[in-house]
């Protein structure tokens, strides 16, 4: 008999308490946080779905690596291990350690960018776009049109639209394209995967035009799981082989180790070309650190090296993708509108569909974020008009295209009963959905307002 239940492929050795709170207490906490859960302290939160970045639980092996970290300034053992592991996965000869993903982006895209330069991607993640635009260059997303329809169930909604890619290259001239960046999985698009076929096409186009092809590899292991499951010809390959094959198509990568590195901090650049690597190394030494530690302690490099080995283990990936899908499928079945299919690291709820009575200028996504906290102590983030809304010259809101709420699942942190608890909270959310109230912003900063804005309930 084949047992079908997929279980957490680990036992728990160290525990961290969750501070239990009542709805009455949470009412006060939320009011004091001005209805913005970013302003809550972590002790006021039961289940923290704010982000999957840097929030992974490390393994006993990684913790032992932390103790074994070699903190020598140059040529540390931990650096050698870090370099060898990344080299083995990517087959790129030049590895540059950074303190996190955006530092790698600042160095590489800062060097490649500048006024008049164009970057093309399936979707530029927000720090990617910010670093490109900060250099004076322009970032253009080339996502397939199907990808923005939340109800369409397609296997690879993260794919880069190769037609748009070629059109943009022809329009701006290949000499002005600084690089093509393929983000796997596509974080901003809901953690949707990119197929190997798509990566191959992108690679071919870049080779034909002589354009640099970079992978944003933050979740390349999660992406490999979807390729293994959904793409013809990959069912017999290991996840690691799939990851290696995808790296083989590109000229280099940028990676935040806070996601599929299973570490709490870290990142790196890896490149094939010596000249480009030398230019980046100069910037690395000026702003991050010497070449054999960059922005990292030796112990961090140990933890990342071990994390990168663990992340392609079949039992881990099966559990990881299944547990994200489990939450999405269960709440969808209850009647909660979500983005389909469920991606790798998060479930996105369509708050506009859930709360049709709340107009977009009263932020239905933020209303759901507040309800989830009040009803269950669950913290998550609005990805809608609070995050992306702008004002016209009359001060009227120009809303974002979608009003989503992201439930990002930290890796190896919560058990199935935690997730069952969240599902039960959603039952309550549905029962009381007609009572949910919109909000108004009473104080906001100029940039990235979702982090620090104050709200009031209507
Ligand atoms: C998180 C992330 C980054 C930036 O990495 P940090 O470590 O947070 O600086 C870049 N790209 C993608 C796709 C990400 O998810």
Short mmCIF file of C-alpha atoms and ligand atoms in Angstrom, two decimals, residues 53 100-102 105 125 127-128 183 187 216 218-219 256 258-259 266, ligand 1:
data_model
loop_
_atom_site.label_atom_id
_atom_site.label_comp_id
_atom_site.label_asym_id
_atom_site.label_seq_id
_atom_site.Cartn_x
_atom_site.Cartn_y
_atom_site.Cartn_z
CA UNK A 53 12.52 35.99 3.50
CA UNK A 100 21.80 39.95 0.99
CA UNK A 101 20.20 39.87 -2.44
CA UNK A 102 19.78 43.59 -2.95
CA UNK A 105 21.74 43.66 -7.29
CA UNK A 125 11.18 42.28 -8.03
CA UNK A 127 14.43 45.78 -4.92
CA UNK A 128 15.60 44.81 -8.42
CA UNK A 183 13.17 35.71 -11.96
CA UNK A 187 8.00 36.46 -6.72
CA UNK A 216 17.35 35.97 -10.25
CA UNK A 218 16.08 33.30 -5.11
CA UNK A 219 13.60 30.40 -5.43
CA UNK A 256 19.25 36.16 -1.98
CA UNK A 258 17.21 34.34 2.62
CA UNK A 259 14.81 32.29 0.51
CA UNK A 266 23.08 36.40 2.90
C1 LIG B 1 14.03 38.83 -1.83
C2 LIG B 1 14.29 39.02 -3.24
C3 LIG B 1 15.32 39.85 -3.68
C4 LIG B 1 16.15 40.72 -2.74
O1 LIG B 1 16.82 39.97 -1.78
P1 LIG B 1 17.09 40.50 -0.29
O2 LIG B 1 17.91 39.42 0.33
O3 LIG B 1 15.76 40.69 0.37
O4 LIG B 1 17.84 41.79 -0.39
C5 LIG B 1 15.55 39.94 -5.05
N1 LIG B 1 14.79 39.25 -5.93
C6 LIG B 1 13.78 38.45 -5.53
C7 LIG B 1 12.98 37.70 -6.54
C8 LIG B 1 13.49 38.31 -4.18
O5 LIG B 1 12.48 37.52 -3.81
#
